Amino acid sequence: MRRCLIHLVFITLFLIAAAPGAAENEAETVIMKINDPVVQVDGMPYEMQVAPSVSDSTTMVPLRFILEVYGAEVGWDAEAREISVRHNDVEIRLEPGVAEAIVNGEVLAITGAPVIENNITLVPLRFLAEKLNYQVDYLPDTKEIIIKQLPPPNRPPVAEFEFEKDVVPQGETIYFNDKSYDPDGDIIVESKWTGRERAYFASGEYQVTLEVMDSQGNWSEPFTKTLTVTDEVKMDRLTYNLHYPIPGEPLGNITNFNVLDLDQVNPDVSIDNLKVMISNSPETVLEDGILFSDFFSGETRLYYHHINGSGENKKIIPLLINQSDAPVSLLIKRAGIAGPGEVMAVGRSAAYRYLDFNEAGAKYIELQPGQIYKLNEEINSLVQPGATVDGIFDVDALGELLFQVIVTGEHSTMEDYRHLTILNKDDVHIRGTFPAANRSLSIQLDGTEPVRLVVADGNYDEFLTGHDNQSNLPGNDSQQSKNLGNCGVTYKITIQARERMGVIFSPRGGVFSGAGKWESDGGKAFYLPNKGIMQPQTEFALIGVIEPGQEKVLEFIPPAGSFLPVNLIFLPF
């Protein structure tokens, strides 16, 4: 009899004292006071049957009233003696007199067990605020407690995709149906695939994983599916990429021909008188000083590439200095800046940004007498130990300027450069001023057999010869210098072909990671290769395809950090 009476009491306490408006119109703000049964709900007064109270330093509030004001669902399980709460993605189970709660299946201790007062359940306010995303403010002057329901926490997106086919032959294009979504309706702004390829060229099972990020910066959990590739061969890797070309796409190892056995093409070559000033020696910087110094005027290419080997933070800064008594106008026509970072990645990025430079980004400045201008003012000059910086600039000066590259301590000022001395070369890398920095090649391909073009080997394609002048420092004699690898030289290669022709990139001198650009394909640069790096002699990348009778112009600049020479292979198909 007593058990039945207890059940009836609990049923009653959940039927009375419901909040005004219940869940139909959720409130924005609730204001209450300790020991005062009158509560303000969005400015309207209501009287609760039980006032908020303080027990053992814990503020206790009427459960049903607060929850239903904010649209939560409250229930009572008489048999289990449990109070249940559901709001958004949160489910809570409580038991009167027990200082524990089950929140989304997890048992948690709470400060202050739920209590019954006048048949009304009271629970700790702090517990509700933490678990149901309430903002609680206390105003000491008025002793008011202000409760607001905060927006629900942003949920991460959900990654999901399907293969059009789960089982495919080698060399067949794989179609992916991306079904990712965000439960909050945020835009998915980035997708990160692992193991995804356009096609696969060996039998086996391949795991493909997708992660997505929403506009709030939240990443999904990884979603993985397995694709089965059979023994059937529809196309090999080379054939597939020639028919579905993407510039920079890795081709792996090609066994169709031996590169060094291919005939070499003899292009028509023209050069201009553009100078390139190169600061790359000492490549690894160990102390403060001047890395490069020379005067220039007119159209010039300025190039620097250095590694901080000092063991402490350094500033590596390319400077333009007007030492004349009149203003000098300067146009920065083209630029590619990268770093600080890993040596090959920095060289690759600088080459890509230089080739992809939009002429709308050209900058005009006027240097006043004595003015010092930082060429890389838009990026952080601070270089951590072991990190590399790289920059390429095409400039046009209407007067004489001094180009200097300096290295100073982290806390040095620009005025400190006046006390720096020239650093010795490392006798391996390049420092100097070189003429003929633009090289144009024209190739007519009429044959039906693969041929090759050699770039930057010092024999068929000669290295530039110049001088390390350091002309601003008395007592430093000009020394002859050779530009091994033709760093800072742009190659514009015009190609015409009678047959449909694949253009393939082959590094010969060492590991390679750079960039190129087809001027006739909208002028968009691409990475070479477009992922990873290439090993010499055994790995290749596709540059593009030339249709019969078509003329295309390829622009290429040797990237710092990679090895030359390279070969361009022209493969009829």
mmCIF file of C-alpha atoms in Angstrom, residues 263-546:
data_model
loop_
_atom_site.group_PDB
_atom_site.id
_atom_site.type_symbol
_atom_site.label_atom_id
_atom_site.label_comp_id
_atom_site.label_asym_id
_atom_site.label_seq_id
_atom_site.Cartn_x
_atom_site.Cartn_y
_atom_site.Cartn_z
ATOM 1 C CA ASP A 263 67.288 10.913 -79.438
ATOM 2 C CA GLN A 264 67.658 14.518 -78.302
ATOM 3 C CA VAL A 265 65.786 17.343 -79.997
ATOM 4 C CA ASN A 266 67.724 20.425 -81.048
ATOM 5 C CA PRO A 267 65.541 23.412 -80.231
ATOM 6 C CA ASP A 268 65.885 26.891 -81.616
ATOM 7 C CA VAL A 269 67.144 28.935 -78.675
ATOM 8 C CA SER A 270 66.940 32.644 -78.018
ATOM 9 C CA ILE A 271 67.987 34.535 -74.880
ATOM 10 C CA ASP A 272 67.590 38.072 -73.615
ATOM 11 C CA ASN A 273 69.777 40.342 -71.512
ATOM 12 C CA LEU A 274 67.772 40.212 -68.294
ATOM 13 C CA LYS A 275 70.076 39.892 -65.295
ATOM 14 C CA VAL A 276 69.432 37.554 -62.387
ATOM 15 C CA MET A 277 71.035 38.240 -59.011
ATOM 16 C CA ILE A 278 71.292 35.091 -56.893
ATOM 17 C CA SER A 279 71.895 34.884 -53.150
ATOM 18 C CA ASN A 280 72.353 31.199 -52.319
ATOM 19 C CA SER A 281 75.854 30.993 -50.849
ATOM 20 C CA PRO A 282 76.384 30.372 -48.036
ATOM 21 C CA GLU A 283 73.178 28.407 -48.414
ATOM 22 C CA THR A 284 73.252 27.350 -44.761
ATOM 23 C CA VAL A 285 73.609 30.482 -42.632
ATOM 24 C CA LEU A 286 75.594 30.137 -39.402
ATOM 25 C CA GLU A 287 76.080 33.773 -38.330
ATOM 26 C CA ASP A 288 74.853 37.327 -38.847
ATOM 27 C CA GLY A 289 76.102 39.187 -41.881
ATOM 28 C CA ILE A 290 75.542 40.152 -45.497
ATOM 29 C CA LEU A 291 74.717 37.226 -47.757
ATOM 30 C CA PHE A 292 74.600 39.178 -51.015
ATOM 31 C CA SER A 293 75.264 42.743 -52.169
ATOM 32 C CA ASP A 294 75.230 44.283 -55.643
ATOM 33 C CA PHE A 295 73.819 47.258 -57.525
ATOM 34 C CA PHE A 296 71.284 47.077 -60.324
ATOM 35 C CA SER A 297 69.027 49.218 -62.453
ATOM 36 C CA GLY A 298 66.407 48.490 -65.088
ATOM 37 C CA GLU A 299 64.745 45.092 -65.463
ATOM 38 C CA THR A 300 66.312 42.523 -63.142
ATOM 39 C CA ARG A 301 65.404 39.242 -61.442
ATOM 40 C CA LEU A 302 66.268 39.001 -57.733
ATOM 41 C CA TYR A 303 66.557 35.560 -56.173
ATOM 42 C CA TYR A 304 67.454 34.304 -52.694
ATOM 43 C CA HIS A 305 67.399 30.905 -50.984
ATOM 44 C CA HIS A 306 68.887 30.290 -47.530
ATOM 45 C CA ILE A 307 68.654 27.880 -44.596
ATOM 46 C CA ASN A 308 69.011 28.977 -40.979
ATOM 47 C CA GLY A 309 71.741 26.706 -39.625
ATOM 48 C CA SER A 310 72.639 28.846 -36.618
ATOM 49 C CA GLY A 311 70.656 27.007 -33.956
ATOM 50 C CA GLU A 312 68.653 30.121 -33.009
ATOM 51 C CA ASN A 313 65.943 32.275 -34.556
ATOM 52 C CA LYS A 314 67.226 34.610 -37.267
ATOM 53 C CA LYS A 315 65.846 37.242 -39.612
ATOM 54 C CA ILE A 316 66.747 36.680 -43.270
ATOM 55 C CA ILE A 317 65.731 39.812 -45.169
ATOM 56 C CA PRO A 318 66.074 40.864 -48.834
ATOM 57 C CA LEU A 319 66.580 44.627 -48.983
ATOM 58 C CA LEU A 320 66.459 47.316 -51.633
ATOM 59 C CA ILE A 321 68.446 50.423 -50.685
ATOM 60 C CA ASN A 322 68.472 53.770 -52.450
ATOM 61 C CA GLN A 323 71.967 55.188 -51.902
ATOM 62 C CA SER A 324 71.542 57.966 -54.462
ATOM 63 C CA ASP A 325 70.491 61.567 -53.772
ATOM 64 C CA ALA A 326 67.279 61.293 -55.852
ATOM 65 C CA PRO A 327 64.101 59.182 -55.603
ATOM 66 C CA VAL A 328 64.075 55.899 -57.544
ATOM 67 C CA SER A 329 60.847 54.452 -58.929
ATOM 68 C CA LEU A 330 60.490 50.675 -58.740
ATOM 69 C CA LEU A 331 57.937 48.274 -60.224
ATOM 70 C CA ILE A 332 57.699 44.781 -58.717
ATOM 71 C CA LYS A 333 56.275 42.997 -61.737
ATOM 72 C CA ARG A 334 56.238 39.401 -60.547
ATOM 73 C CA ALA A 335 57.059 37.572 -57.320
ATOM 74 C CA GLY A 336 57.112 34.189 -55.633
ATOM 75 C CA ILE A 337 57.897 34.059 -51.897
ATOM 76 C CA ALA A 338 57.838 31.006 -49.630
ATOM 77 C CA GLY A 339 58.937 29.913 -46.170
ATOM 78 C CA PRO A 340 60.007 29.518 -43.514
ATOM 79 C CA GLY A 341 59.712 25.777 -44.027
ATOM 80 C CA GLU A 342 61.282 22.564 -45.278
ATOM 81 C CA VAL A 343 63.832 23.138 -48.019
ATOM 82 C CA MET A 344 62.201 21.303 -50.951
ATOM 83 C CA ALA A 345 58.687 22.409 -50.035
ATOM 84 C CA VAL A 346 59.801 26.051 -49.887
ATOM 85 C CA GLY A 347 61.587 25.886 -53.259
ATOM 86 C CA ARG A 348 58.565 24.231 -54.858
ATOM 87 C CA SER A 349 56.115 26.781 -53.412
ATOM 88 C CA ALA A 350 58.203 29.805 -54.448
ATOM 89 C CA ALA A 351 58.478 28.493 -58.040
ATOM 90 C CA TYR A 352 54.737 27.802 -58.158
ATOM 91 C CA ARG A 353 53.798 31.250 -56.808
ATOM 92 C CA TYR A 354 56.198 32.957 -59.187
ATOM 93 C CA LEU A 355 54.748 31.126 -62.217
ATOM 94 C CA ASP A 356 51.176 31.627 -61.013
ATOM 95 C CA PHE A 357 51.620 35.326 -60.200
ATOM 96 C CA ASN A 358 48.737 37.515 -61.329
ATOM 97 C CA GLU A 359 49.927 40.719 -62.981
ATOM 98 C CA ALA A 360 47.188 42.540 -61.071
ATOM 99 C CA GLY A 361 49.354 41.986 -57.992
ATOM 100 C CA ALA A 362 52.218 44.079 -59.404
ATOM 101 C CA LYS A 363 53.370 46.809 -57.003
ATOM 102 C CA TYR A 364 54.767 50.284 -57.669
ATOM 103 C CA ILE A 365 56.880 52.017 -55.025
ATOM 104 C CA GLU A 366 59.168 55.026 -54.899
ATOM 105 C CA LEU A 367 62.286 54.816 -52.750
ATOM 106 C CA GLN A 368 63.443 58.116 -51.344
ATOM 107 C CA PRO A 369 67.168 58.890 -50.932
ATOM 108 C CA GLY A 370 68.537 56.673 -48.167
ATOM 109 C CA GLN A 371 65.350 54.625 -47.919
ATOM 110 C CA ILE A 372 65.561 50.893 -47.134
ATOM 111 C CA TYR A 373 62.750 48.663 -48.424
ATOM 112 C CA LYS A 374 62.072 45.041 -47.393
ATOM 113 C CA LEU A 375 61.130 42.951 -50.414
ATOM 114 C CA ASN A 376 59.422 40.350 -48.231
ATOM 115 C CA GLU A 377 57.603 42.819 -45.999
ATOM 116 C CA GLU A 378 54.327 40.907 -46.403
ATOM 117 C CA ILE A 379 55.625 37.763 -44.663
ATOM 118 C CA ASN A 380 57.297 36.918 -41.384
ATOM 119 C CA SER A 381 61.063 37.402 -41.684
ATOM 120 C CA LEU A 382 61.754 35.310 -38.583
ATOM 121 C CA VAL A 383 63.324 31.991 -39.543
ATOM 122 C CA GLN A 384 63.475 29.153 -37.021
ATOM 123 C CA PRO A 385 66.559 26.900 -36.801
ATOM 124 C CA GLY A 386 66.650 24.472 -39.721
ATOM 125 C CA ALA A 387 63.979 26.342 -41.698
ATOM 126 C CA THR A 388 64.403 27.694 -45.239
ATOM 127 C CA VAL A 389 63.259 30.883 -46.992
ATOM 128 C CA ASP A 390 63.057 31.508 -50.732
ATOM 129 C CA GLY A 391 62.084 34.427 -52.947
ATOM 130 C CA ILE A 392 61.986 35.300 -56.659
ATOM 131 C CA PHE A 393 61.219 38.859 -57.830
ATOM 132 C CA ASP A 394 61.072 40.429 -61.292
ATOM 133 C CA VAL A 395 61.613 44.171 -60.831
ATOM 134 C CA ASP A 396 62.169 47.257 -62.969
ATOM 135 C CA ALA A 397 64.051 50.166 -61.378
ATOM 136 C CA LEU A 398 64.228 53.614 -62.975
ATOM 137 C CA GLY A 399 67.535 54.348 -61.303
ATOM 138 C CA GLU A 400 70.242 52.534 -59.369
ATOM 139 C CA LEU A 401 69.395 50.495 -56.265
ATOM 140 C CA LEU A 402 71.430 48.234 -54.011
ATOM 141 C CA PHE A 403 70.109 44.682 -53.550
ATOM 142 C CA GLN A 404 71.251 43.143 -50.280
ATOM 143 C CA VAL A 405 70.258 39.969 -48.463
ATOM 144 C CA ILE A 406 71.119 40.077 -44.784
ATOM 145 C CA VAL A 407 70.830 37.808 -41.762
ATOM 146 C CA THR A 408 70.466 39.300 -38.284
ATOM 147 C CA GLY A 409 69.402 38.266 -34.804
ATOM 148 C CA GLU A 410 65.779 37.930 -33.813
ATOM 149 C CA HIS A 411 65.714 41.258 -31.974
ATOM 150 C CA SER A 412 67.939 43.272 -34.321
ATOM 151 C CA THR A 413 66.620 46.442 -35.938
ATOM 152 C CA MET A 414 66.943 47.527 -39.539
ATOM 153 C CA GLU A 415 69.578 50.076 -38.535
ATOM 154 C CA ASP A 416 71.835 47.291 -37.289
ATOM 155 C CA TYR A 417 72.462 46.161 -40.864
ATOM 156 C CA ARG A 418 74.994 48.983 -41.325
ATOM 157 C CA HIS A 419 77.408 47.148 -39.015
ATOM 158 C CA LEU A 420 77.212 43.799 -40.830
ATOM 159 C CA THR A 421 80.079 42.385 -42.883
ATOM 160 C CA ILE A 422 80.002 40.210 -45.965
ATOM 161 C CA LEU A 423 79.871 36.471 -45.303
ATOM 162 C CA ASN A 424 82.126 34.111 -47.209
ATOM 163 C CA LYS A 425 80.660 31.813 -49.854
ATOM 164 C CA ASP A 426 80.438 28.107 -49.140
ATOM 165 C CA ASP A 427 82.137 27.209 -52.454
ATOM 166 C CA VAL A 428 79.275 24.875 -53.373
ATOM 167 C CA HIS A 429 76.199 26.976 -53.949
ATOM 168 C CA ILE A 430 75.570 30.010 -56.139
ATOM 169 C CA ARG A 431 76.164 33.693 -55.490
ATOM 170 C CA GLY A 432 76.469 36.298 -58.189
ATOM 171 C CA THR A 433 74.947 38.373 -60.956
ATOM 172 C CA PHE A 434 74.270 36.554 -64.214
ATOM 173 C CA PRO A 435 73.120 37.826 -67.639
ATOM 174 C CA ALA A 436 70.622 36.136 -69.954
ATOM 175 C CA ALA A 437 68.101 34.961 -67.340
ATOM 176 C CA ASN A 438 65.260 34.277 -69.822
ATOM 177 C CA ARG A 439 65.681 31.386 -72.213
ATOM 178 C CA SER A 440 63.179 30.688 -75.025
ATOM 179 C CA LEU A 441 63.188 27.341 -76.809
ATOM 180 C CA SER A 442 61.167 26.368 -79.879
ATOM 181 C CA ILE A 443 60.604 22.718 -80.817
ATOM 182 C CA GLN A 444 58.955 21.227 -83.892
ATOM 183 C CA LEU A 445 58.107 17.534 -83.404
ATOM 184 C CA ASP A 446 57.485 15.727 -86.680
ATOM 185 C CA GLY A 447 58.613 12.192 -85.860
ATOM 186 C CA THR A 448 56.700 9.163 -84.634
ATOM 187 C CA GLU A 449 59.278 8.011 -82.052
ATOM 188 C CA PRO A 450 59.801 9.364 -78.530
ATOM 189 C CA VAL A 451 62.519 12.010 -78.152
ATOM 190 C CA ARG A 452 63.841 14.114 -75.266
ATOM 191 C CA LEU A 453 64.888 17.653 -74.407
ATOM 192 C CA VAL A 454 67.694 18.144 -71.873
ATOM 193 C CA VAL A 455 67.332 21.081 -69.466
ATOM 194 C CA ALA A 456 70.070 22.554 -67.232
ATOM 195 C CA ASP A 457 72.790 19.926 -67.629
ATOM 196 C CA GLY A 458 75.612 22.377 -68.333
ATOM 197 C CA ASN A 459 76.415 20.719 -71.642
ATOM 198 C CA TYR A 460 73.529 20.625 -74.094
ATOM 199 C CA ASP A 461 71.906 23.380 -72.046
ATOM 200 C CA GLU A 462 74.761 25.575 -70.840
ATOM 201 C CA PHE A 463 74.961 27.096 -67.394
ATOM 202 C CA LEU A 464 75.034 30.871 -67.034
ATOM 203 C CA THR A 465 78.356 32.493 -66.204
ATOM 204 C CA GLY A 466 78.488 35.709 -64.181
ATOM 205 C CA HIS A 467 80.327 37.514 -61.395
ATOM 206 C CA ASP A 468 80.079 37.740 -57.635
ATOM 207 C CA ASN A 469 80.599 41.489 -57.502
ATOM 208 C CA GLN A 470 79.748 42.547 -53.929
ATOM 209 C CA SER A 471 80.529 45.957 -55.389
ATOM 210 C CA ASN A 472 79.391 48.059 -52.456
ATOM 211 C CA LEU A 473 82.141 46.788 -50.183
ATOM 212 C CA PRO A 474 85.671 48.182 -50.731
ATOM 213 C CA GLY A 475 88.404 45.596 -51.095
ATOM 214 C CA ASN A 476 86.122 42.833 -52.415
ATOM 215 C CA ASP A 477 87.212 41.920 -55.914
ATOM 216 C CA SER A 478 84.754 40.572 -58.438
ATOM 217 C CA GLN A 479 84.973 36.816 -58.838
ATOM 218 C CA GLN A 480 83.698 34.747 -61.712
ATOM 219 C CA SER A 481 80.745 32.560 -60.787
ATOM 220 C CA LYS A 482 78.901 29.759 -62.579
ATOM 221 C CA ASN A 483 75.145 29.236 -62.145
ATOM 222 C CA LEU A 484 75.100 25.464 -61.682
ATOM 223 C CA GLY A 485 71.544 24.296 -62.458
ATOM 224 C CA ASN A 486 70.559 27.667 -63.973
ATOM 225 C CA CYS A 487 68.695 28.734 -60.847
ATOM 226 C CA GLY A 488 66.570 31.808 -61.473
ATOM 227 C CA VAL A 489 66.407 31.158 -65.236
ATOM 228 C CA THR A 490 62.951 30.955 -66.783
ATOM 229 C CA TYR A 491 62.462 28.572 -69.676
ATOM 230 C CA LYS A 492 59.679 29.226 -72.173
ATOM 231 C CA ILE A 493 59.372 26.181 -74.401
ATOM 232 C CA THR A 494 57.160 26.467 -77.466
ATOM 233 C CA ILE A 495 56.130 23.027 -78.748
ATOM 234 C CA GLN A 496 54.442 22.068 -82.016
ATOM 235 C CA ALA A 497 53.681 18.444 -82.876
ATOM 236 C CA ARG A 498 52.448 16.647 -85.947
ATOM 237 C CA GLU A 499 51.284 13.645 -83.893
ATOM 238 C CA ARG A 500 49.316 13.587 -80.661
ATOM 239 C CA MET A 501 52.094 13.947 -78.130
ATOM 240 C CA GLY A 502 52.426 13.281 -74.419
ATOM 241 C CA VAL A 503 54.927 15.527 -72.610
ATOM 242 C CA ILE A 504 56.560 13.739 -69.683
ATOM 243 C CA PHE A 505 58.882 15.077 -66.991
ATOM 244 C CA SER A 506 61.909 13.034 -65.895
ATOM 245 C CA PRO A 507 64.281 14.215 -63.125
ATOM 246 C CA ARG A 508 67.814 12.973 -63.737
ATOM 247 C CA GLY A 509 70.124 14.627 -61.200
ATOM 248 C CA GLY A 510 68.326 13.891 -57.921
ATOM 249 C CA VAL A 511 65.030 14.198 -56.051
ATOM 250 C CA PHE A 512 62.727 16.816 -57.512
ATOM 251 C CA SER A 513 59.695 18.854 -56.532
ATOM 252 C CA GLY A 514 58.848 21.957 -58.554
ATOM 253 C CA ALA A 515 56.253 23.604 -60.770
ATOM 254 C CA GLY A 516 55.377 24.440 -64.350
ATOM 255 C CA LYS A 517 52.769 26.367 -66.314
ATOM 256 C CA TRP A 518 51.082 25.942 -69.691
ATOM 257 C CA GLU A 519 50.639 29.520 -70.908
ATOM 258 C CA SER A 520 48.129 28.375 -73.516
ATOM 259 C CA ASP A 521 45.894 26.629 -70.936
ATOM 260 C CA GLY A 522 44.703 29.726 -69.139
ATOM 261 C CA GLY A 523 48.060 30.379 -67.512
ATOM 262 C CA LYS A 524 47.418 28.271 -64.407
ATOM 263 C CA ALA A 525 50.533 26.893 -62.732
ATOM 264 C CA PHE A 526 50.749 23.295 -61.526
ATOM 265 C CA TYR A 527 53.041 21.388 -59.209
ATOM 266 C CA LEU A 528 55.554 18.915 -60.635
ATOM 267 C CA PRO A 529 54.624 16.361 -59.357
ATOM 268 C CA ASN A 530 51.214 17.423 -58.089
ATOM 269 C CA LYS A 531 51.724 15.301 -54.960
ATOM 270 C CA GLY A 532 54.877 14.162 -53.193
ATOM 271 C CA ILE A 533 58.340 14.289 -54.744
ATOM 272 C CA MET A 534 59.961 12.384 -57.606
ATOM 273 C CA GLN A 535 62.950 10.114 -57.316
ATOM 274 C CA PRO A 536 65.524 10.550 -60.087
ATOM 275 C CA GLN A 537 65.571 8.283 -63.144
ATOM 276 C CA THR A 538 62.872 5.906 -61.847
ATOM 277 C CA GLU A 539 59.867 8.210 -61.439
ATOM 278 C CA PHE A 540 58.074 10.399 -63.942
ATOM 279 C CA ALA A 541 55.224 12.917 -64.060
ATOM 280 C CA LEU A 542 52.903 13.988 -66.842
ATOM 281 C CA ILE A 543 53.274 17.607 -67.978
ATOM 282 C CA GLY A 544 50.469 17.507 -70.522
ATOM 283 C CA VAL A 545 49.257 16.463 -73.961
ATOM 284 C CA ILE A 546 49.626 18.308 -77.273
#
